[in-house]
Amino acid sequence: MRRRLNTILTTIIGPHQHGFMLGKGIQEPSLAMLQIIQEANVNKLPVQILSYDIENAFAKVSHAIILQSLRAFGVPEIIINFLKEYALIGYAKVEVNGKTGFLFLIKTGSGQGDPPSAVLYIIATEPCNRALAKISERMLFQSTLGIRYGIKLYADDSKIPLILQDRESLQEIHDLYEKYTKVSGLKINYKKSSALCINTEAEVEGCIAECGIPVVAESDCLGIILGKTMDDSYRKNVR
């Protein structure tokens, strides 16, 4: 079933997603962020690389949003019903101090550990990611050659390279996530999110902090530590 879903992923998932996509991996998002850091420093350009932490993403995404997304992207109903019955529906009991509670239906989670789990997650979150890409488009970091670096996602890991002007621009992204929380069950943990700011005015950094995102000196990108300069990044990864 996972293989069948993989055959249609490239037709429904945007270029921003690199997680669990055939022919893609962690290299491109990591290299893109390093290129941005180098470009910003060499040409003294401002950039804010935002990273949003989604709490227990695979465990909290609602079954309803998974099924709705599958239908919205044209997955045949026979496959949806199969996934619903064999990959999503589950029951559990909670045991406390040796006493077992009542049997209850599990209504969230993409079945982390199951073969189709990751594929179901990226399909479920694609509507939000498409909206995020659209909102971010006018704020994206741009090189001196006019190249815009789009948002980079690896399943629930995100890197959004922006040039923010005011708090309102950032609030658009937060409003989107808040709306998606209501329908999907996914929630941003702002305390674990971060903003790596390079050549950024103190006022802009202040706006980011006021919105609840910690401004940091280094940021993790799929196992690679990003610093404010290429030298910083190199030193942090060869310790």
PDB file of C-alpha atoms in Angstrom:
ATOM      1  CA  MET A   1       0.000   0.000   0.000  1.00  0.00           C
ATOM      2  CA  ARG A   2       2.840   2.377   0.781  1.00  0.00           C
ATOM      3  CA  ARG A   3       4.335   1.681  -2.643  1.00  0.00           C
ATOM      4  CA  ARG A   4       1.017   2.475  -4.303  1.00  0.00           C
ATOM      5  CA  LEU A   5       0.757   5.775  -2.473  1.00  0.00           C
ATOM      6  CA  ASN A   6       4.370   6.598  -3.355  1.00  0.00           C
ATOM      7  CA  THR A   7       3.520   6.387  -7.040  1.00  0.00           C
ATOM      8  CA  ILE A   8       1.130   9.353  -6.754  1.00  0.00           C
ATOM      9  CA  LEU A   9       3.027  11.489  -4.245  1.00  0.00           C
ATOM     10  CA  THR A  10       4.900  13.473  -6.888  1.00  0.00           C
ATOM     11  CA  THR A  11       1.573  14.491  -8.453  1.00  0.00           C
ATOM     12  CA  ILE A  12       0.035  15.866  -5.256  1.00  0.00           C
ATOM     13  CA  ILE A  13       2.932  16.950  -3.018  1.00  0.00           C
ATOM     14  CA  GLY A  14       4.661  20.249  -3.763  1.00  0.00           C
ATOM     15  CA  PRO A  15       8.406  20.820  -4.278  1.00  0.00           C
ATOM     16  CA  HIS A  16       8.681  22.140  -0.708  1.00  0.00           C
ATOM     17  CA  GLN A  17       8.406  18.619   0.747  1.00  0.00           C
ATOM     18  CA  HIS A  18      11.555  16.456   0.858  1.00  0.00           C
ATOM     19  CA  GLY A  19      10.630  13.915   3.507  1.00  0.00           C
ATOM     20  CA  PHE A  20       9.867  10.363   2.332  1.00  0.00           C
ATOM     21  CA  MET A  21       9.707  11.484  -1.297  1.00  0.00           C
ATOM     22  CA  LEU A  22      11.283   9.286  -3.976  1.00  0.00           C
ATOM     23  CA  GLY A  23      14.522  10.766  -5.255  1.00  0.00           C
ATOM     24  CA  LYS A  24      14.743  13.311  -2.435  1.00  0.00           C
ATOM     25  CA  GLY A  25      16.492  13.394   0.919  1.00  0.00           C
ATOM     26  CA  ILE A  26      17.941  15.587   3.619  1.00  0.00           C
ATOM     27  CA  GLN A  27      20.767  16.911   1.456  1.00  0.00           C
ATOM     28  CA  GLU A  28      18.894  19.594  -0.479  1.00  0.00           C
ATOM     29  CA  PRO A  29      17.243  21.349   2.503  1.00  0.00           C
ATOM     30  CA  SER A  30      20.543  21.345   4.403  1.00  0.00           C
ATOM     31  CA  LEU A  31      22.594  22.633   1.465  1.00  0.00           C
ATOM     32  CA  ALA A  32      19.979  25.278   0.637  1.00  0.00           C
ATOM     33  CA  MET A  33      20.144  26.706   4.165  1.00  0.00           C
ATOM     34  CA  LEU A  34      23.950  26.770   4.062  1.00  0.00           C
ATOM     35  CA  GLN A  35      23.828  28.575   0.720  1.00  0.00           C
ATOM     36  CA  ILE A  36      21.465  31.149   2.205  1.00  0.00           C
ATOM     37  CA  ILE A  37      23.801  31.729   5.154  1.00  0.00           C
ATOM     38  CA  GLN A  38      26.747  32.209   2.807  1.00  0.00           C
ATOM     39  CA  GLU A  39      24.793  34.517   0.461  1.00  0.00           C
ATOM     40  CA  ALA A  40      23.506  36.632   3.345  1.00  0.00           C
ATOM     41  CA  ASN A  41      26.971  37.129   4.813  1.00  0.00           C
ATOM     42  CA  VAL A  42      28.875  37.717   1.572  1.00  0.00           C
ATOM     43  CA  ASN A  43      26.368  40.289   0.318  1.00  0.00           C
ATOM     44  CA  LYS A  44      25.276  41.608   3.722  1.00  0.00           C
ATOM     45  CA  LEU A  45      21.648  40.659   3.184  1.00  0.00           C
ATOM     46  CA  PRO A  46      19.140  40.207   6.000  1.00  0.00           C
ATOM     47  CA  VAL A  47      17.504  36.808   6.487  1.00  0.00           C
ATOM     48  CA  GLN A  48      15.527  35.072   9.205  1.00  0.00           C
ATOM     49  CA  ILE A  49      15.494  31.274   9.001  1.00  0.00           C
ATOM     50  CA  LEU A  50      12.411  30.130  10.917  1.00  0.00           C
ATOM     51  CA  SER A  51      12.015  26.620  12.287  1.00  0.00           C
ATOM     52  CA  TYR A  52       8.652  25.520  13.688  1.00  0.00           C
ATOM     53  CA  ASP A  53       8.342  22.593  16.071  1.00  0.00           C
ATOM     54  CA  ILE A  54       5.134  20.555  15.764  1.00  0.00           C
ATOM     55  CA  GLU A  55       4.285  18.737  18.978  1.00  0.00           C
ATOM     56  CA  ASN A  56       4.200  14.941  18.567  1.00  0.00           C
ATOM     57  CA  ALA A  57       3.290  15.436  14.933  1.00  0.00           C
ATOM     58  CA  PHE A  58       2.827  11.809  13.857  1.00  0.00           C
ATOM     59  CA  ALA A  59       0.869  10.976  17.003  1.00  0.00           C
ATOM     60  CA  LYS A  60      -1.478  13.964  17.015  1.00  0.00           C
ATOM     61  CA  VAL A  61      -2.585  14.405  13.408  1.00  0.00           C
ATOM     62  CA  SER A  62      -6.294  13.543  13.343  1.00  0.00           C
ATOM     63  CA  HIS A  63      -7.632  10.622  11.353  1.00  0.00           C
ATOM     64  CA  ALA A  64     -10.350  12.879   9.984  1.00  0.00           C
ATOM     65  CA  ILE A  65      -7.849  15.239   8.329  1.00  0.00           C
ATOM     66  CA  ILE A  66      -5.901  12.286   6.901  1.00  0.00           C
ATOM     67  CA  LEU A  67      -9.039  10.873   5.285  1.00  0.00           C
ATOM     68  CA  GLN A  68     -10.216  14.279   4.070  1.00  0.00           C
ATOM     69  CA  SER A  69      -6.848  14.972   2.461  1.00  0.00           C
ATOM     70  CA  LEU A  70      -6.776  11.589   0.747  1.00  0.00           C
ATOM     71  CA  ARG A  71     -10.198  12.267  -0.747  1.00  0.00           C
ATOM     72  CA  ALA A  72      -9.298  15.831  -1.701  1.00  0.00           C
ATOM     73  CA  PHE A  73      -6.298  14.559  -3.672  1.00  0.00           C
ATOM     74  CA  GLY A  74      -8.358  11.974  -5.534  1.00  0.00           C
ATOM     75  CA  VAL A  75      -7.234   8.767  -3.856  1.00  0.00           C
ATOM     76  CA  PRO A  76      -9.775   6.035  -4.734  1.00  0.00           C
ATOM     77  CA  GLU A  77     -12.296   5.266  -2.027  1.00  0.00           C
ATOM     78  CA  ILE A  78     -11.389   1.583  -1.990  1.00  0.00           C
ATOM     79  CA  ILE A  79      -7.820   2.481  -0.956  1.00  0.00           C
ATOM     80  CA  ILE A  80      -9.048   5.031   1.595  1.00  0.00           C
ATOM     81  CA  ASN A  81     -11.308   2.431   3.205  1.00  0.00           C
ATOM     82  CA  PHE A  82      -8.453  -0.067   3.322  1.00  0.00           C
ATOM     83  CA  LEU A  83      -6.161   2.472   5.015  1.00  0.00           C
ATOM     84  CA  LYS A  84      -8.926   3.426   7.431  1.00  0.00           C
ATOM     85  CA  GLU A  85      -9.558  -0.160   8.484  1.00  0.00           C
ATOM     86  CA  TYR A  86      -6.004  -1.494   8.600  1.00  0.00           C
ATOM     87  CA  ALA A  87      -3.724   1.494   9.226  1.00  0.00           C
ATOM     88  CA  LEU A  88      -5.772   3.995  11.224  1.00  0.00           C
ATOM     89  CA  ILE A  89      -8.448   2.306  13.301  1.00  0.00           C
ATOM     90  CA  GLY A  90      -7.121   1.098  16.629  1.00  0.00           C
ATOM     91  CA  TYR A  91      -8.187   0.600  20.216  1.00  0.00           C
ATOM     92  CA  ALA A  92      -6.346   1.003  23.486  1.00  0.00           C
ATOM     93  CA  LYS A  93      -6.654   0.765  27.255  1.00  0.00           C
ATOM     94  CA  VAL A  94      -4.839   2.801  29.876  1.00  0.00           C
ATOM     95  CA  GLU A  95      -3.407   1.072  32.925  1.00  0.00           C
ATOM     96  CA  VAL A  96      -2.748   3.111  36.083  1.00  0.00           C
ATOM     97  CA  ASN A  97      -1.483   1.547  39.320  1.00  0.00           C
ATOM     98  CA  GLY A  98      -2.358  -1.912  38.096  1.00  0.00           C
ATOM     99  CA  LYS A  99      -5.928  -0.992  37.148  1.00  0.00           C
ATOM    100  CA  THR A 100      -6.958  -1.094  33.488  1.00  0.00           C
ATOM    101  CA  GLY A 101      -9.473   1.404  32.150  1.00  0.00           C
ATOM    102  CA  PHE A 102     -12.141   1.082  29.497  1.00  0.00           C
ATOM    103  CA  LEU A 103     -11.376   0.250  25.863  1.00  0.00           C
ATOM    104  CA  PHE A 104     -11.416   3.405  23.710  1.00  0.00           C
ATOM    105  CA  LEU A 105     -11.045   4.271  20.047  1.00  0.00           C
ATOM    106  CA  ILE A 106      -7.821   5.994  18.950  1.00  0.00           C
ATOM    107  CA  LYS A 107      -8.768   9.002  16.827  1.00  0.00           C
ATOM    108  CA  THR A 108      -5.379  10.585  16.182  1.00  0.00           C
ATOM    109  CA  GLY A 109      -2.021   9.543  14.783  1.00  0.00           C
ATOM    110  CA  SER A 110      -0.824   8.301  11.427  1.00  0.00           C
ATOM    111  CA  GLY A 111       0.347   5.010  12.932  1.00  0.00           C
ATOM    112  CA  GLN A 112       3.994   5.934  13.439  1.00  0.00           C
ATOM    113  CA  GLY A 113       6.146   2.897  12.729  1.00  0.00           C
ATOM    114  CA  ASP A 114       3.714   1.436  10.196  1.00  0.00           C
ATOM    115  CA  PRO A 115       4.978   1.443   6.574  1.00  0.00           C
ATOM    116  CA  PRO A 116       2.389   3.984   5.302  1.00  0.00           C
ATOM    117  CA  SER A 117       2.616   6.256   8.357  1.00  0.00           C
ATOM    118  CA  ALA A 118       5.003   8.874   6.937  1.00  0.00           C
ATOM    119  CA  VAL A 119       3.215   8.988   3.591  1.00  0.00           C
ATOM    120  CA  LEU A 120      -0.146   9.532   5.291  1.00  0.00           C
ATOM    121  CA  TYR A 121       1.349  12.321   7.384  1.00  0.00           C
ATOM    122  CA  ILE A 122       2.773  14.301   4.473  1.00  0.00           C
ATOM    123  CA  ILE A 123      -0.484  13.912   2.533  1.00  0.00           C
ATOM    124  CA  ALA A 124      -2.487  15.102   5.546  1.00  0.00           C
ATOM    125  CA  THR A 125      -0.310  18.195   6.020  1.00  0.00           C
ATOM    126  CA  GLU A 126       0.047  19.111   2.344  1.00  0.00           C
ATOM    127  CA  PRO A 127      -2.983  21.490   2.295  1.00  0.00           C
ATOM    128  CA  CYS A 128      -1.425  23.489   5.139  1.00  0.00           C
ATOM    129  CA  ASN A 129       2.005  23.394   3.519  1.00  0.00           C
ATOM    130  CA  ARG A 130       0.622  24.680   0.230  1.00  0.00           C
ATOM    131  CA  ALA A 131      -0.983  27.594   2.054  1.00  0.00           C
ATOM    132  CA  LEU A 132       2.266  28.209   3.956  1.00  0.00           C
ATOM    133  CA  ALA A 133       4.242  28.296   0.695  1.00  0.00           C
ATOM    134  CA  LYS A 134       1.774  30.801  -0.775  1.00  0.00           C
ATOM    135  CA  ILE A 135       1.774  33.093   2.270  1.00  0.00           C
ATOM    136  CA  SER A 136       5.571  32.979   2.502  1.00  0.00           C
ATOM    137  CA  GLU A 137       6.189  33.636  -1.186  1.00  0.00           C
ATOM    138  CA  ARG A 138       6.344  37.422  -1.024  1.00  0.00           C
ATOM    139  CA  MET A 139       8.581  37.338   2.082  1.00  0.00           C
ATOM    140  CA  LEU A 140      11.129  34.758   0.908  1.00  0.00           C
ATOM    141  CA  PHE A 141      14.839  35.443   1.004  1.00  0.00           C
ATOM    142  CA  GLN A 142      16.163  36.455  -2.407  1.00  0.00           C
ATOM    143  CA  SER A 143      19.763  36.287  -3.614  1.00  0.00           C
ATOM    144  CA  THR A 144      21.553  39.056  -5.500  1.00  0.00           C
ATOM    145  CA  LEU A 145      20.866  37.045  -8.687  1.00  0.00           C
ATOM    146  CA  GLY A 146      17.136  37.182  -8.003  1.00  0.00           C
ATOM    147  CA  ILE A 147      16.845  33.565  -6.873  1.00  0.00           C
ATOM    148  CA  ARG A 148      14.143  32.994  -4.278  1.00  0.00           C
ATOM    149  CA  TYR A 149      14.729  30.164  -1.839  1.00  0.00           C
ATOM    150  CA  GLY A 150      11.436  28.474  -1.079  1.00  0.00           C
ATOM    151  CA  ILE A 151      10.393  26.848   2.166  1.00  0.00           C
ATOM    152  CA  LYS A 152      12.030  23.486   2.871  1.00  0.00           C
ATOM    153  CA  LEU A 153      10.167  20.736   4.701  1.00  0.00           C
ATOM    154  CA  TYR A 154      11.160  17.255   5.768  1.00  0.00           C
ATOM    155  CA  ALA A 155       7.954  15.732   7.103  1.00  0.00           C
ATOM    156  CA  ASP A 156       7.390  17.718  10.335  1.00  0.00           C
ATOM    157  CA  ASP A 157      10.729  19.596  10.189  1.00  0.00           C
ATOM    158  CA  SER A 158      10.584  23.017   8.573  1.00  0.00           C
ATOM    159  CA  LYS A 159      12.982  25.724   7.465  1.00  0.00           C
ATOM    160  CA  ILE A 160      11.469  28.969   6.195  1.00  0.00           C
ATOM    161  CA  PRO A 161      13.998  31.589   4.977  1.00  0.00           C
ATOM    162  CA  LEU A 162      12.327  34.998   5.104  1.00  0.00           C
ATOM    163  CA  ILE A 163      13.015  38.711   5.003  1.00  0.00           C
ATOM    164  CA  LEU A 164      10.526  40.006   7.545  1.00  0.00           C
ATOM    165  CA  GLN A 165       9.568  43.670   7.644  1.00  0.00           C
ATOM    166  CA  ASP A 166       7.088  43.724  10.506  1.00  0.00           C
ATOM    167  CA  ARG A 167       5.190  41.635  13.015  1.00  0.00           C
ATOM    168  CA  GLU A 168       2.091  41.455  10.813  1.00  0.00           C
ATOM    169  CA  SER A 169       3.923  39.409   8.200  1.00  0.00           C
ATOM    170  CA  LEU A 170       4.937  36.792  10.756  1.00  0.00           C
ATOM    171  CA  GLN A 171       1.475  36.819  12.278  1.00  0.00           C
ATOM    172  CA  GLU A 172       0.040  35.645   8.938  1.00  0.00           C
ATOM    173  CA  ILE A 173       2.017  32.431   9.285  1.00  0.00           C
ATOM    174  CA  HIS A 174       0.956  31.983  12.901  1.00  0.00           C
ATOM    175  CA  ASP A 175      -2.694  32.579  12.015  1.00  0.00           C
ATOM    176  CA  LEU A 176      -2.443  29.861   9.372  1.00  0.00           C
ATOM    177  CA  TYR A 177      -1.012  27.380  11.858  1.00  0.00           C
ATOM    178  CA  GLU A 178      -3.685  28.261  14.425  1.00  0.00           C
ATOM    179  CA  LYS A 179      -6.434  27.610  11.866  1.00  0.00           C
ATOM    180  CA  TYR A 180      -4.864  24.303  10.907  1.00  0.00           C
ATOM    181  CA  THR A 181      -4.584  23.306  14.570  1.00  0.00           C
ATOM    182  CA  LYS A 182      -8.369  23.529  14.871  1.00  0.00           C
ATOM    183  CA  VAL A 183      -8.974  21.048  12.055  1.00  0.00           C
ATOM    184  CA  SER A 184      -5.956  18.753  12.305  1.00  0.00           C
ATOM    185  CA  GLY A 185      -5.014  18.508  15.982  1.00  0.00           C
ATOM    186  CA  LEU A 186      -1.439  19.544  15.165  1.00  0.00           C
ATOM    187  CA  LYS A 187      -0.023  22.275  17.356  1.00  0.00           C
ATOM    188  CA  ILE A 188       3.080  24.437  17.129  1.00  0.00           C
ATOM    189  CA  ASN A 189       5.307  24.484  20.194  1.00  0.00           C
ATOM    190  CA  TYR A 190       6.641  28.022  19.961  1.00  0.00           C
ATOM    191  CA  LYS A 191       9.085  27.537  22.830  1.00  0.00           C
ATOM    192  CA  LYS A 192      10.851  24.803  20.837  1.00  0.00           C
ATOM    193  CA  SER A 193      10.634  26.740  17.581  1.00  0.00           C
ATOM    194  CA  SER A 194      13.429  29.129  16.630  1.00  0.00           C
ATOM    195  CA  ALA A 195      14.610  31.964  14.409  1.00  0.00           C
ATOM    196  CA  LEU A 196      18.206  32.178  13.183  1.00  0.00           C
ATOM    197  CA  CYS A 197      18.636  35.848  12.283  1.00  0.00           C
ATOM    198  CA  ILE A 198      21.477  37.148  10.116  1.00  0.00           C
ATOM    199  CA  ASN A 199      22.053  40.836   9.381  1.00  0.00           C
ATOM    200  CA  THR A 200      18.692  41.502  10.997  1.00  0.00           C
ATOM    201  CA  GLU A 201      17.680  44.754  12.655  1.00  0.00           C
ATOM    202  CA  ALA A 202      17.051  44.614  16.390  1.00  0.00           C
ATOM    203  CA  GLU A 203      13.482  45.806  15.837  1.00  0.00           C
ATOM    204  CA  VAL A 204      12.705  42.814  13.598  1.00  0.00           C
ATOM    205  CA  GLU A 205      14.305  40.417  16.074  1.00  0.00           C
ATOM    206  CA  GLY A 206      12.180  41.995  18.775  1.00  0.00           C
ATOM    207  CA  CYS A 207       9.012  41.400  16.751  1.00  0.00           C
ATOM    208  CA  ILE A 208       9.944  37.745  16.308  1.00  0.00           C
ATOM    209  CA  ALA A 209      10.552  37.342  20.032  1.00  0.00           C
ATOM    210  CA  GLU A 210       7.264  39.086  20.849  1.00  0.00           C
ATOM    211  CA  CYS A 211       5.484  36.513  18.684  1.00  0.00           C
ATOM    212  CA  GLY A 212       6.869  33.801  20.952  1.00  0.00           C
ATOM    213  CA  ILE A 213       9.725  32.476  18.817  1.00  0.00           C
ATOM    214  CA  PRO A 214      13.171  32.330  20.473  1.00  0.00           C
ATOM    215  CA  VAL A 215      15.895  34.103  18.507  1.00  0.00           C
ATOM    216  CA  VAL A 216      18.893  31.743  18.514  1.00  0.00           C
ATOM    217  CA  ALA A 217      22.578  31.762  17.601  1.00  0.00           C
ATOM    218  CA  GLU A 218      22.419  28.294  16.038  1.00  0.00           C
ATOM    219  CA  SER A 219      19.737  26.070  14.562  1.00  0.00           C
ATOM    220  CA  ASP A 220      19.492  22.361  13.824  1.00  0.00           C
ATOM    221  CA  CYS A 221      18.746  21.375  10.242  1.00  0.00           C
ATOM    222  CA  LEU A 222      18.196  17.629  10.027  1.00  0.00           C
ATOM    223  CA  GLY A 223      21.282  16.901  12.086  1.00  0.00           C
ATOM    224  CA  ILE A 224      23.411  19.719  10.685  1.00  0.00           C
ATOM    225  CA  ILE A 225      23.969  22.685  12.987  1.00  0.00           C
ATOM    226  CA  LEU A 226      23.531  26.033  11.267  1.00  0.00           C
ATOM    227  CA  GLY A 227      25.406  29.022  12.647  1.00  0.00           C
ATOM    228  CA  LYS A 228      25.196  32.660  11.662  1.00  0.00           C
ATOM    229  CA  THR A 229      28.184  32.290   9.314  1.00  0.00           C
ATOM    230  CA  MET A 230      29.659  29.463   7.261  1.00  0.00           C
ATOM    231  CA  ASP A 231      32.660  29.372   9.594  1.00  0.00           C
ATOM    232  CA  ASP A 232      30.370  29.042  12.620  1.00  0.00           C
ATOM    233  CA  SER A 233      28.431  26.270  10.893  1.00  0.00           C
ATOM    234  CA  TYR A 234      31.631  24.422  10.012  1.00  0.00           C
ATOM    235  CA  ARG A 235      33.031  24.612  13.547  1.00  0.00           C
ATOM    236  CA  LYS A 236      29.770  23.434  15.114  1.00  0.00           C
ATOM    237  CA  ASN A 237      29.691  20.335  12.906  1.00  0.00           C
ATOM    238  CA  VAL A 238      33.289  19.167  13.225  1.00  0.00           C
ATOM    239  CA  ARG A 239      33.582  19.131  16.997  1.00  0.00           C
TER     240      ARG A 239
END
